[in-house]
């Protein structure tokens, strides 16, 4: 049974709350992780570690950004690095795992 | 060189008596020690089961820190430091936004093992357990697996907690202090040297205002194991409430303490110009190394003697002008004997002022010791009371001074001196006096 999208968002809300000490209500799909939610670069390590623990898969360095656009660099993608984009990445990873097990 | 006068204008502390300077002063005047059984981890297999512990969990400490996100990379010691620094800035009425940030610095003493907190120590155990392979009923240990598991299982920000200077950096960020930023790690002398160096920084004009002090927490599995291995802490679990016995003949080592004290120091001119009230003036600092053995003081106490003499010379005062000494006074056989002898040598046999060890109450705060003890000296000057050496019952013939036994004592205090000595042979002495009117 695949994890519903709403559950992914809920889990991401809890992760951001702990990692960035912000209210879960601020963790909406359009929120940009750097500019809107106030992350700094070391927070991304923290968030990545927590996503790995919460969803049970490993994430390579830069993998989330590459999932947004593999041809663009970090600075260009900073504004597109949102909660929604991260949730879509998690969805994609979970689906790949699901297919792998099928 | 035109030397500037340096004053302490704010103090803050997190101690085994709780959060804040008032709790600390009340505690060290009470005559009741702060020892409690260690319950944050299992100590049954260790020889020592007690310490003087700050009565807040790491999570509870977060409540006192405004920037919650910053606590992710704060060790327990860094949390103490942030809280104490905030109190010092508030108490000193320092509007940090009004300062020239490049003339505003930080200089803090801290230790090296503080990040081995209970959570991290437990995680390491789990990593080791998961790295054992059992095949055909035979267990083998896979070191490569330990490294892989460490990378996978340890939180990626843990290394930042382990860097000593991160503690100081947090304070600099908190208050936008962009000037000199130094971290001193010289074991039990760390805080005294940090304050001493900060005093020199301000005195010689490299900065106008510095947040300084010390913070440490060794009440963790590694800390207790380390001190037990070196054989310097009391094992008197049956009488833990009174086990910290500096200068008493029954002493069997020190009690581990934890906490922080922080200060705002600045030039007298800067302090008065912003309408603040100085609490004390730092007038002398001496720093030496025994260059002898790592943990034994030299039999002639030369390093301690010279540190005190240098501080008195720097203060341009005679030894007879010192009204009270807050001793290093750890409660180990060797320290208390050597320090007593050194004090005799510096002050002359008939002119030694009263000496007390606040470690008898709060334990040995290791890298923070010199700071909490300096805070005790500032409070002693303010209130004209000498805190006592508690648990003092049986005199040691080698320790024959007036140790202000068991009860705080009123006294006329103009000038006080505090000593800190540390593994490695570092010695530091600071002399302060009542603030200029």
Coordinates of C-alpha atoms in Angstrom, one line a residue:
Chain A
X1 CA 0.0 0.0 0.0
X2 CA 1.8 3.2 -1.1
X3 CA 2.1 6.1 1.4
X4 CA -0.5 8.7 0.5
X5 CA 0.8 12.2 -0.6
X6 CA -0.8 13.8 2.4
X7 CA 1.2 11.6 4.7
X8 CA 4.4 12.6 3.0
X9 CA 3.5 16.2 3.5
X10 CA 2.6 15.6 7.2
X11 CA 5.9 13.8 7.8
X12 CA 7.8 16.6 6.0
X13 CA 6.0 19.1 8.3
X14 CA 7.2 17.3 11.4
X15 CA 10.7 17.1 10.0
X16 CA 10.9 20.8 9.2
X17 CA 9.4 21.6 12.6
X18 CA 12.3 19.8 14.3
X19 CA 15.0 20.7 11.9
X20 CA 14.2 24.4 11.5
X21 CA 12.2 25.0 14.7
X22 CA 9.3 26.5 12.8
X23 CA 5.5 25.8 13.2
X24 CA 4.3 23.0 11.1
X25 CA 1.6 25.3 9.7
X26 CA 4.3 27.2 7.8
X27 CA 5.4 24.0 6.0
X28 CA 3.2 24.4 2.9
X29 CA 4.0 23.1 -0.6
X30 CA 5.0 26.5 -2.0
X31 CA 7.4 27.3 0.9
X32 CA 11.0 27.7 -0.3
X33 CA 13.2 25.9 2.1
X34 CA 16.0 28.5 2.1
X35 CA 14.3 31.8 1.7
X36 CA 10.8 31.2 3.3
X37 CA 11.7 28.6 5.9
X38 CA 15.1 30.1 6.9
X39 CA 17.3 27.0 6.3
X40 CA 21.1 27.4 6.1
X41 CA 23.3 24.9 4.3
X42 CA 24.0 22.7 7.3
X43 CA 20.2 22.4 7.8
X44 CA 20.0 20.5 4.5
X45 CA 22.3 17.8 6.0
X46 CA 19.9 17.6 8.9
X47 CA 16.8 17.5 6.8
X48 CA 18.3 14.8 4.5
X49 CA 19.2 12.7 7.5
X50 CA 15.7 13.0 8.9
X51 CA 14.0 12.2 5.6
X52 CA 16.2 9.1 5.3
X53 CA 15.2 8.0 8.8
X54 CA 11.5 8.8 8.3
X55 CA 11.0 7.1 4.9
X56 CA 13.7 4.4 5.1
X57 CA 15.8 5.1 2.0
X58 CA 19.2 6.7 1.4
X59 CA 19.6 10.0 -0.4
X60 CA 22.8 10.8 -2.3
X61 CA 24.4 14.3 -2.0
X62 CA 22.6 16.7 -4.3
X63 CA 20.0 14.1 -5.3
X64 CA 17.0 16.2 -4.3
X65 CA 18.2 19.1 -6.4
X66 CA 19.0 16.9 -9.3
X67 CA 15.4 15.6 -9.2
X68 CA 14.2 19.2 -9.8
X69 CA 16.4 19.7 -12.8
X70 CA 19.5 17.6 -13.4
X71 CA 21.1 20.3 -15.7
X72 CA 20.9 23.2 -13.4
X73 CA 23.2 24.3 -10.6
X74 CA 22.4 24.9 -6.9
X75 CA 22.0 28.7 -7.2
X76 CA 19.7 28.4 -10.1
X77 CA 17.5 25.9 -8.4
X78 CA 17.4 27.5 -4.9
X79 CA 14.0 29.1 -5.4
X80 CA 12.5 25.9 -6.8
X81 CA 13.7 23.9 -3.8
X82 CA 10.4 23.9 -2.1
X83 CA 8.4 21.6 0.2
X84 CA 6.4 20.6 -2.8
X85 CA 9.5 19.7 -4.8
X86 CA 10.9 17.7 -1.9
X87 CA 7.6 15.9 -1.4
X88 CA 7.6 15.0 -5.1
X89 CA 11.2 13.7 -4.8
X90 CA 10.1 11.5 -1.9
X91 CA 7.1 10.3 -3.9
X92 CA 9.3 9.4 -6.8
X93 CA 11.8 7.5 -4.5
X94 CA 9.1 5.6 -2.8
X95 CA 7.5 4.6 -6.1
X96 CA 10.9 3.4 -7.4
X97 CA 11.3 1.3 -4.3
X98 CA 7.8 0.0 -4.6
X99 CA 8.5 -1.0 -8.3
X100 CA 11.8 -2.6 -7.2
X101 CA 10.0 -4.8 -4.8
X102 CA 7.2 -5.7 -7.1
Chain B
X1 CA 51.9 51.4 25.9
X2 CA 48.9 53.2 27.3
X3 CA 47.0 50.5 29.2
X4 CA 43.3 50.8 29.5
X5 CA 41.3 50.0 32.7
X6 CA 39.1 46.9 32.3
X7 CA 35.8 46.3 34.2
X8 CA 33.3 43.5 34.5
X9 CA 29.9 45.0 33.8
X10 CA 27.7 41.9 33.5
X11 CA 27.7 38.4 34.8
X12 CA 25.6 35.3 34.1
X13 CA 25.8 31.7 35.3
X14 CA 24.2 28.3 34.9
X15 CA 25.3 26.2 37.8
X16 CA 24.3 23.1 39.7
X17 CA 22.2 25.4 41.8
X18 CA 20.1 26.3 38.7
X19 CA 19.8 29.1 36.2
X20 CA 21.1 32.5 37.0
X21 CA 23.5 34.5 39.3
X22 CA 20.9 34.9 42.1
X23 CA 20.5 31.1 42.4
X24 CA 24.2 30.6 42.3
X25 CA 24.9 33.2 45.0
X26 CA 22.1 31.8 47.2
X27 CA 23.5 28.3 46.8
X28 CA 27.1 29.1 47.7
X29 CA 26.1 31.0 50.7
X30 CA 23.8 28.3 51.9
X31 CA 26.5 26.0 53.0
X32 CA 24.7 23.1 51.3
X33 CA 26.5 21.2 48.5
X34 CA 24.9 20.6 45.1
X35 CA 25.8 16.9 44.8
X36 CA 23.2 14.6 43.4
X37 CA 23.2 11.0 42.1
X38 CA 23.9 10.7 38.4
X39 CA 20.7 9.4 36.8
X40 CA 21.1 10.5 33.2
X41 CA 23.0 7.3 32.4
X42 CA 23.8 4.0 34.1
X43 CA 26.7 4.5 36.5
X44 CA 26.5 1.2 38.3
X45 CA 29.6 -0.2 36.6
X46 CA 31.6 2.9 37.4
X47 CA 33.4 3.8 40.7
X48 CA 31.7 7.2 41.0
X49 CA 27.9 7.6 41.1
X50 CA 27.4 11.3 41.8
X51 CA 28.2 14.8 40.5
X52 CA 27.1 18.4 40.9
X53 CA 24.7 18.6 38.0
X54 CA 22.8 21.4 36.4
X55 CA 19.2 20.5 37.2
X56 CA 17.9 20.8 33.6
X57 CA 17.9 18.3 30.8
X58 CA 19.2 19.4 27.4
X59 CA 15.6 19.8 26.2
X60 CA 14.7 21.9 29.2
X61 CA 17.8 24.1 28.6
X62 CA 16.4 24.9 25.1
X63 CA 13.5 26.8 26.8
X64 CA 16.0 29.4 28.0
X65 CA 17.5 30.0 24.5
X66 CA 15.7 32.3 22.1
X67 CA 17.2 30.9 18.9
X68 CA 15.8 27.4 19.1
X69 CA 17.3 26.3 15.7
X70 CA 20.8 27.1 17.0
X71 CA 20.4 24.5 19.7
X72 CA 20.7 21.7 17.1
X73 CA 24.5 22.4 17.0
X74 CA 24.8 23.2 20.7
X75 CA 26.4 20.7 23.0
X76 CA 25.2 20.8 26.6
X77 CA 28.1 23.1 27.4
X78 CA 27.2 25.4 24.5
X79 CA 23.7 25.7 25.9
X80 CA 25.0 26.7 29.3
X81 CA 27.2 29.3 27.7
X82 CA 24.5 30.8 25.5
X83 CA 22.1 31.1 28.5
X84 CA 24.8 32.6 30.8
X85 CA 26.0 35.0 28.1
X86 CA 22.5 36.2 27.6
X87 CA 22.1 36.8 31.3
X88 CA 25.5 38.7 31.4
X89 CA 24.4 41.0 28.5
X90 CA 21.0 41.7 30.1
X91 CA 22.5 42.3 33.5
X92 CA 25.1 44.6 32.1
X93 CA 22.3 46.5 30.2
X94 CA 24.5 46.1 27.1
X95 CA 22.7 47.2 23.9
X96 CA 24.7 45.0 21.6
X97 CA 23.1 46.6 18.5
X98 CA 24.6 50.0 19.5
X99 CA 28.2 48.6 19.6
X100 CA 30.7 48.8 16.8
X101 CA 30.5 45.1 15.9
X102 CA 34.2 44.9 14.9
X103 CA 35.3 46.2 18.3
X104 CA 33.1 43.7 20.1
X105 CA 34.6 40.2 20.7
X106 CA 34.3 36.8 22.3
X107 CA 36.8 34.7 24.2
X108 CA 35.5 31.6 25.9
X109 CA 37.1 28.6 27.7
X110 CA 35.7 25.2 27.2
X111 CA 36.6 21.5 27.2
X112 CA 37.0 18.8 24.7
X113 CA 34.8 15.9 25.7
X114 CA 31.5 17.7 26.2
X115 CA 29.9 16.5 23.0
X116 CA 30.1 12.9 24.2
X117 CA 26.6 13.4 25.7
X118 CA 24.4 10.5 26.7
X119 CA 22.6 10.4 23.4
X120 CA 25.8 10.2 21.4
X121 CA 27.4 7.7 23.7
X122 CA 24.3 5.4 23.5
X123 CA 24.4 5.8 19.7
X124 CA 28.0 4.7 19.6
X125 CA 27.1 1.6 21.6
X126 CA 24.4 0.8 19.1
X127 CA 26.8 1.2 16.2
X128 CA 29.3 -1.2 17.9
X129 CA 26.6 -3.7 18.6
X130 CA 25.4 -3.6 15.0
X131 CA 29.0 -4.2 13.8
X132 CA 29.3 -7.6 15.4
X133 CA 28.8 -10.5 13.0
X134 CA 27.9 -13.9 14.3
X135 CA 28.7 -16.9 12.1
X136 CA 28.6 -20.5 13.2
X137 CA 28.1 -19.4 16.7
X138 CA 31.3 -17.3 16.6
X139 CA 31.2 -13.5 17.0
X140 CA 33.6 -11.3 15.0
X141 CA 33.9 -7.6 15.1
X142 CA 33.9 -5.7 11.8
X143 CA 35.8 -2.4 12.1
X144 CA 34.8 -1.3 8.6
X145 CA 31.2 -1.8 9.4
X146 CA 31.7 0.5 12.4
X147 CA 32.8 3.3 10.1
X148 CA 29.9 2.6 7.7
X149 CA 27.4 2.5 10.5
X150 CA 28.8 5.7 12.0
X151 CA 28.3 7.5 8.8
X152 CA 24.8 6.2 8.4
X153 CA 23.6 6.4 12.0
X154 CA 25.3 9.5 13.6
X155 CA 23.5 12.7 13.0
X156 CA 25.5 14.7 10.4
X157 CA 25.6 17.8 12.6
X158 CA 27.3 15.9 15.5
X159 CA 30.8 16.9 14.4
X160 CA 29.8 20.6 14.7
X161 CA 28.9 20.0 18.4
X162 CA 32.3 18.5 18.9
X163 CA 34.3 21.5 17.7
X164 CA 35.1 23.5 20.8
X165 CA 35.0 26.9 19.0
X166 CA 31.4 26.4 17.9
X167 CA 30.4 27.2 21.4
X168 CA 32.1 30.6 21.1
X169 CA 30.8 31.1 17.5
X170 CA 27.2 30.7 18.7
X171 CA 27.7 33.5 21.2
X172 CA 29.3 35.7 18.5
X173 CA 26.4 35.1 16.2
X174 CA 23.8 35.6 18.9
X175 CA 25.2 39.1 19.7
X176 CA 26.7 40.0 16.3
X177 CA 30.2 40.2 17.9
X178 CA 32.4 40.4 14.8
X179 CA 35.7 41.3 16.5
X180 CA 38.2 38.9 18.0
X181 CA 36.7 35.4 18.6
X182 CA 38.9 33.0 20.6
X183 CA 38.3 29.7 22.3
X184 CA 40.7 28.5 25.0
X185 CA 41.0 24.8 25.7
X186 CA 43.5 24.3 28.5
X187 CA 41.7 21.8 30.7
X188 CA 40.8 23.1 34.1
X189 CA 42.5 26.5 33.4
X190 CA 40.5 27.2 30.3
X191 CA 38.0 29.7 31.7
X192 CA 40.5 31.6 33.8
X193 CA 42.8 31.9 30.8
X194 CA 40.0 32.9 28.5
X195 CA 39.0 35.7 30.9
X196 CA 42.7 36.7 31.3
X197 CA 43.2 36.8 27.6
X198 CA 40.0 38.8 27.1
X199 CA 41.2 41.2 29.8
X200 CA 44.5 41.7 27.8
X201 CA 42.5 42.1 24.5
X202 CA 40.5 44.9 26.0
X203 CA 43.4 46.4 28.0
X204 CA 45.7 46.7 25.0
X205 CA 43.0 48.1 22.8
X206 CA 42.2 45.2 20.4
X207 CA 38.6 45.4 21.3
X208 CA 36.4 47.6 23.5
X209 CA 33.9 45.0 24.7
X210 CA 34.3 41.2 25.0
X211 CA 32.0 38.5 26.2
X212 CA 34.1 36.0 28.0
X213 CA 33.9 33.2 30.5
X214 CA 33.8 29.4 30.4
X215 CA 31.5 26.5 30.1
X216 CA 31.8 22.7 30.4
X217 CA 29.9 19.5 31.0
X218 CA 31.7 16.4 31.8
X219 CA 28.8 14.7 33.5
X220 CA 28.5 12.1 30.7
X221 CA 29.7 8.5 30.3
X222 CA 33.0 9.5 28.7
X223 CA 33.7 12.2 31.3
X224 CA 33.1 10.0 34.3
X225 CA 35.2 7.2 32.7
X226 CA 38.0 9.6 31.8
X227 CA 38.3 11.1 35.3
X228 CA 37.9 7.7 36.9
X229 CA 40.7 6.3 34.7
X230 CA 43.0 9.1 35.8
X231 CA 42.0 8.5 39.4
X232 CA 41.2 12.1 40.4
X233 CA 37.5 12.0 41.4
X234 CA 35.9 11.1 44.7
X235 CA 34.5 7.6 45.0
X236 CA 32.8 8.3 48.2
X237 CA 29.3 7.3 47.0
X238 CA 28.0 6.5 50.5
X239 CA 28.6 10.1 51.6
X240 CA 28.2 11.8 48.3
X241 CA 26.5 14.8 49.8
X242 CA 29.6 15.8 51.7
X243 CA 32.2 14.0 49.5
X244 CA 33.7 17.2 48.0
X245 CA 36.2 18.1 50.8
X246 CA 38.9 20.5 49.7
X247 CA 41.7 21.0 52.2
X248 CA 40.2 18.5 54.6
X249 CA 42.3 15.5 55.6
X250 CA 39.6 13.1 54.6
X251 CA 39.5 14.3 50.9
X252 CA 39.7 11.6 48.2
X253 CA 39.4 13.6 45.0
X254 CA 37.1 16.1 43.4
X255 CA 33.4 16.0 42.6
X256 CA 32.6 16.6 38.9
X257 CA 30.5 19.7 38.3
X258 CA 29.0 21.3 35.2
X259 CA 27.8 24.7 34.2
X260 CA 29.0 28.0 32.9
X261 CA 29.7 31.6 33.9
X262 CA 30.0 34.4 31.4
X263 CA 30.9 38.1 31.7
X264 CA 30.7 41.3 29.8
X265 CA 34.0 43.0 30.1
X266 CA 34.9 46.4 28.7
X267 CA 37.0 49.4 29.2
X268 CA 36.0 51.5 32.2
X269 CA 35.6 54.5 29.8
X270 CA 33.3 52.5 27.5
X271 CA 31.3 51.3 30.5
X272 CA 30.8 54.7 32.0
X273 CA 30.1 56.4 28.6
X274 CA 27.1 54.1 28.1
X275 CA 25.8 54.8 31.6
X276 CA 26.5 51.3 32.9
X277 CA 27.7 50.4 36.4
X278 CA 30.9 48.4 36.7
X279 CA 30.6 45.4 39.1
X280 CA 34.4 44.9 39.5
X281 CA 37.6 45.9 37.9
X282 CA 40.1 43.3 36.6
X283 CA 43.5 44.5 37.7
X284 CA 45.8 41.6 37.2
X285 CA 46.4 38.4 35.3
X286 CA 49.2 35.9 35.5
X287 CA 49.7 32.8 33.4
X288 CA 52.4 30.2 33.6
X289 CA 53.2 26.6 32.7
X290 CA 54.9 24.2 35.2
X291 CA 56.7 22.5 32.3
X292 CA 57.1 19.5 34.6
X293 CA 54.7 16.6 34.4
X294 CA 51.3 16.4 32.9
X295 CA 49.2 16.0 36.0
X296 CA 51.6 16.3 39.0
X297 CA 52.4 19.8 40.2
X298 CA 56.1 20.3 40.8
X299 CA 56.9 19.8 44.5
X300 CA 58.0 23.4 44.9
X301 CA 54.8 24.7 43.4
X302 CA 56.8 27.0 41.2
X303 CA 54.1 27.4 38.4
X304 CA 51.3 28.4 40.8
X305 CA 53.6 30.7 42.8
X306 CA 54.8 32.5 39.6
X307 CA 51.2 32.8 38.3
X308 CA 50.1 34.6 41.5
X309 CA 53.2 36.8 41.5
X310 CA 52.8 37.8 37.9
X311 CA 49.1 38.7 38.5
X312 CA 50.0 40.8 41.6
X313 CA 52.8 42.5 39.6
X314 CA 50.4 43.2 36.7
X315 CA 47.9 44.6 39.3
X316 CA 50.7 46.8 40.7
X317 CA 49.7 45.8 44.2
X318 CA 51.4 44.2 47.2
X319 CA 50.4 40.7 48.3
X320 CA 49.2 42.2 51.6
X321 CA 46.4 44.1 49.7
X322 CA 44.6 40.9 48.8
X323 CA 41.6 40.3 51.2
X324 CA 40.4 36.9 50.0
X325 CA 41.6 34.1 47.7
X326 CA 39.2 31.8 45.9
X327 CA 41.4 28.8 45.6
X328 CA 41.6 26.2 42.8
X329 CA 41.1 23.9 45.8
X330 CA 40.0 20.7 44.0
X331 CA 40.0 18.2 46.8
X332 CA 42.8 16.0 45.5
X333 CA 45.6 15.2 47.9
X334 CA 48.2 16.8 45.8
X335 CA 46.5 20.0 44.5
X336 CA 45.4 21.3 47.9
X337 CA 48.8 20.6 49.5
X338 CA 50.8 22.3 46.7
X339 CA 48.4 25.3 46.4
X340 CA 48.6 25.9 50.2
X341 CA 52.3 25.8 50.0
X342 CA 52.4 28.2 47.0
X343 CA 50.0 30.6 48.8
X344 CA 52.3 30.6 51.8
X345 CA 55.3 31.3 49.6
X346 CA 53.6 34.3 47.8
X347 CA 51.9 35.8 50.8
X348 CA 54.3 35.0 53.6
X349 CA 53.4 32.8 56.5
X350 CA 51.7 35.5 58.6
X351 CA 50.0 37.5 55.9
X352 CA 47.8 35.0 54.1
X353 CA 44.2 36.2 53.6
X354 CA 41.3 33.8 54.1
X355 CA 41.1 31.2 51.3
X356 CA 38.1 29.2 50.3
X357 CA 37.1 26.6 47.7
X358 CA 33.7 26.9 46.2
X359 CA 34.4 23.6 44.6
X360 CA 33.4 22.1 48.0
X361 CA 29.8 23.1 47.0
X362 CA 29.5 23.1 43.2
X363 CA 32.3 20.6 42.4
X364 CA 34.9 21.0 39.8
X365 CA 33.5 22.6 36.6
X366 CA 36.6 21.7 34.8
X367 CA 37.0 24.1 31.8
X368 CA 34.3 26.4 33.3
X369 CA 35.8 26.4 36.8
X370 CA 37.8 29.6 36.6
X371 CA 34.7 31.4 35.3
X372 CA 32.2 30.3 38.0
X373 CA 34.9 31.0 40.6
X374 CA 35.5 34.5 39.3
X375 CA 31.8 35.0 39.4
X376 CA 31.9 34.0 43.1
X377 CA 34.7 36.6 43.6
X378 CA 32.6 39.4 41.9
X379 CA 29.7 38.5 44.2
X380 CA 31.9 38.4 47.2
X381 CA 33.1 41.9 46.4
X382 CA 29.5 43.1 45.8
X383 CA 28.1 41.6 49.0
X384 CA 31.2 41.8 51.2
X385 CA 30.9 38.1 52.1
X386 CA 33.4 35.3 51.6
X387 CA 31.7 32.0 50.5
X388 CA 32.8 29.1 52.6
X389 CA 34.7 25.8 52.1
X390 CA 32.1 23.3 53.2
X391 CA 32.5 19.7 54.4
X392 CA 35.6 20.9 56.3
X393 CA 36.0 18.9 59.5
X394 CA 39.4 17.3 59.9
X395 CA 42.4 19.6 59.3
X396 CA 45.3 18.3 57.3
X397 CA 48.7 19.3 58.7
X398 CA 49.8 20.2 55.2
X399 CA 46.8 22.5 54.7
X400 CA 47.0 25.0 57.5
X401 CA 45.3 28.1 56.2
X402 CA 42.0 29.8 57.2
X403 CA 39.7 28.1 54.7
X404 CA 36.5 29.9 55.7
X405 CA 35.3 26.6 57.0
X406 CA 31.6 25.6 56.6
X407 CA 30.0 29.0 56.9
X408 CA 30.1 32.1 54.8
X409 CA 31.7 35.0 56.5
X410 CA 31.3 38.8 56.3
X411 CA 34.5 40.6 55.6
X412 CA 35.8 43.9 54.3
X413 CA 36.8 43.0 50.8
X414 CA 38.5 45.4 48.4
X415 CA 40.7 43.1 46.4
X416 CA 40.3 39.4 45.7
X417 CA 42.3 36.8 43.8
X418 CA 41.3 33.5 42.1
X419 CA 43.5 30.6 41.0
X420 CA 43.0 28.0 38.4
X421 CA 45.4 25.2 37.5
X422 CA 45.0 22.4 35.0
X423 CA 46.3 19.2 33.5
X424 CA 49.3 20.0 31.3
X425 CA 50.6 22.3 34.0
X426 CA 48.8 25.5 33.1
X427 CA 48.3 28.0 35.9
X428 CA 46.3 31.2 35.8
X429 CA 45.6 33.8 38.4
X430 CA 43.2 36.7 38.2
X431 CA 43.0 39.7 40.6
X432 CA 39.9 41.9 40.8
X433 CA 38.9 44.7 43.0
X434 CA 35.9 46.8 43.9
X435 CA 34.9 49.0 41.0
X436 CA 36.0 52.6 40.8
X437 CA 33.4 54.9 42.2

